[in-house]
Structure formats: structure tokens, C-alpha cells
């Protein structure tokens, strides 16, 4: 319970919203025990212009990325890839083959 309140307070956005609430649905990050995101890290912060639904999807992507890459990825790389993920998913951006493959690896719904 102490961990859950620490996560809630760290994840609350500038408007006081509960950014982790949408993660209770199915898919990656369905339970808090399966969730590996460290909310004290810069990659887990919600951007002021980021809709809550986009933030929730980005957190799920970050969680899958951390679980899949573990010791092979830096916090900076997580942050960059998570923003690339949002740009591809919501703005239809396209990146190099390497980046697109990495994004697709952790979210198969990313277009080819």
C-alpha cells in the first residue's frame, strides 16, 4: 500500500490527475505488480501538452521496453524512444528502420 501511494503521488500530473488510473485495463501493465516504471525518472513524467490517454499509452510502452531491454537500455534512451513512440502513434511520424523496429517490438500496432 505504501508503494501504491508513492506511485500515485509521483504520477500525479501538474493538474493533480491520477495518470496511472488508465493502466488498470488489460494489456501490458495491467497490475501494479507487473509495472516496472520508476516514476521518479524523467522518462515517466507527463508533458504539459500530453493528453492523459497518450501518457497512459506511453507508460505502457515504457513498461514493456524496460521489461524487454532491462540492463541494455539507459534512462535517456527510454525517454527518447517513448517520445518517438508517441510521435509515431499519434502524429504519424516515421523514423529510421532501427527505431521503427524497436517501437514495433513493444507495440505491434505500430504501422509498418
C-alpha positions as a printed Julia matrix, in Angstrom:
112×3 Matrix{Float64}:
  0.0    0.0     0.0
  2.88   2.41    0.74
  4.32   1.67   -2.7
  0.97   2.39   -4.36
  0.66   5.76   -2.65
  4.22   6.66   -3.61
  3.42   5.78   -7.2
  0.18   7.77   -7.1
  1.83  10.88   -5.69
  4.77  10.66   -8.08
  2.49  10.07  -11.06
  0.03  12.83  -10.31
  0.3   15.38  -13.08
  0.5   19.16  -12.69
 -3.3   19.31  -12.68
 -3.36  16.75   -9.86
 -4.68  14.0   -12.12
 -4.1   10.31  -11.5
 -2.06   9.4   -14.52
 -1.77   5.71  -13.62
 -5.53   5.07  -13.34
 -6.0    4.16  -17.04
 -3.36   1.44  -16.7
 -5.75  -0.71  -14.71
 -7.17  -2.01  -18.02
 -5.86  -5.03  -19.88
 -2.56  -5.4   -21.67
  0.95  -4.67  -20.52
  0.98  -3.07  -17.07
 -2.43  -4.48  -16.15
 -1.46  -4.8   -12.47
  0.81  -2.67  -10.34
  2.97  -5.71   -9.55
  3.67  -6.07  -13.29
  4.52  -2.4   -13.63
  8.27  -1.59  -13.75
  8.24   2.16  -14.43
 10.15   4.3   -11.92
  8.01   7.43  -11.62
 10.93   9.43  -10.22
 12.68   9.23  -13.62
 12.28  11.96  -16.22
 11.02   9.48  -18.83
  7.91   8.85  -16.7
  6.86  12.49  -16.43
  3.81  13.62  -18.32
  4.47  16.5   -20.7
  2.21  19.52  -20.09
  0.7   19.19  -23.59
  0.32  15.4   -23.43
 -3.27  14.09  -23.19
 -3.78  11.61  -20.35
 -4.7    8.83  -22.78
 -1.43   9.36  -24.71
  0.52   9.42  -21.45
 -1.09   6.16  -20.38
 -0.14   4.5   -23.68
  3.41   5.87  -23.43
  3.74   4.47  -19.89
  2.61   1.05  -21.11
  5.2    1.25  -23.88
  7.91   2.29  -21.38
  6.96  -0.62  -19.13
  7.22  -3.12  -21.99
 10.52  -1.56  -23.11
 12.03  -1.77  -19.62
 10.9   -5.37  -19.21
 12.24  -6.35  -22.63
 15.55  -4.48  -22.64
 16.36  -4.49  -18.9
 20.08  -3.77  -18.43
 20.65  -2.96  -22.12
 18.96   0.44  -22.13
 19.68   3.8   -20.49
 17.13   6.16  -18.99
 17.92   8.64  -21.76
 17.21   6.03  -24.46
 13.95   5.09  -22.75
 12.88   8.73  -22.76
 13.79   9.27  -26.42
 12.11   6.06  -27.58
  8.98   6.78  -25.56
  8.61  10.17  -27.23
  9.3    8.62  -30.64
  6.56   6.12  -29.79
  4.05   8.91  -29.11
  5.08  10.76  -32.26
  4.57   7.65  -34.4
  1.36   6.51  -32.72
 -0.41   9.86  -32.56
  1.28  12.1   -35.14
  2.12   9.51  -37.83
  5.83  10.35  -37.74
  8.24   7.88  -39.31
 11.8    7.24  -38.11
 14.7    5.11  -39.25
 14.18   1.38  -39.7
 16.03   0.64  -36.44
 13.78   2.93  -34.38
 10.59   1.73  -36.05
 11.52  -1.92  -35.43
 12.22  -1.19  -31.77
  8.85   0.58  -31.39
  7.04  -2.25  -33.19
  8.77  -4.83  -30.99
  7.0   -3.41  -27.93
  3.76  -2.34  -29.62
  2.8   -4.49  -32.6
  0.06  -1.98  -33.5
  2.71   0.47  -34.73
  2.29   0.62  -38.52
  4.9   -0.95  -40.8
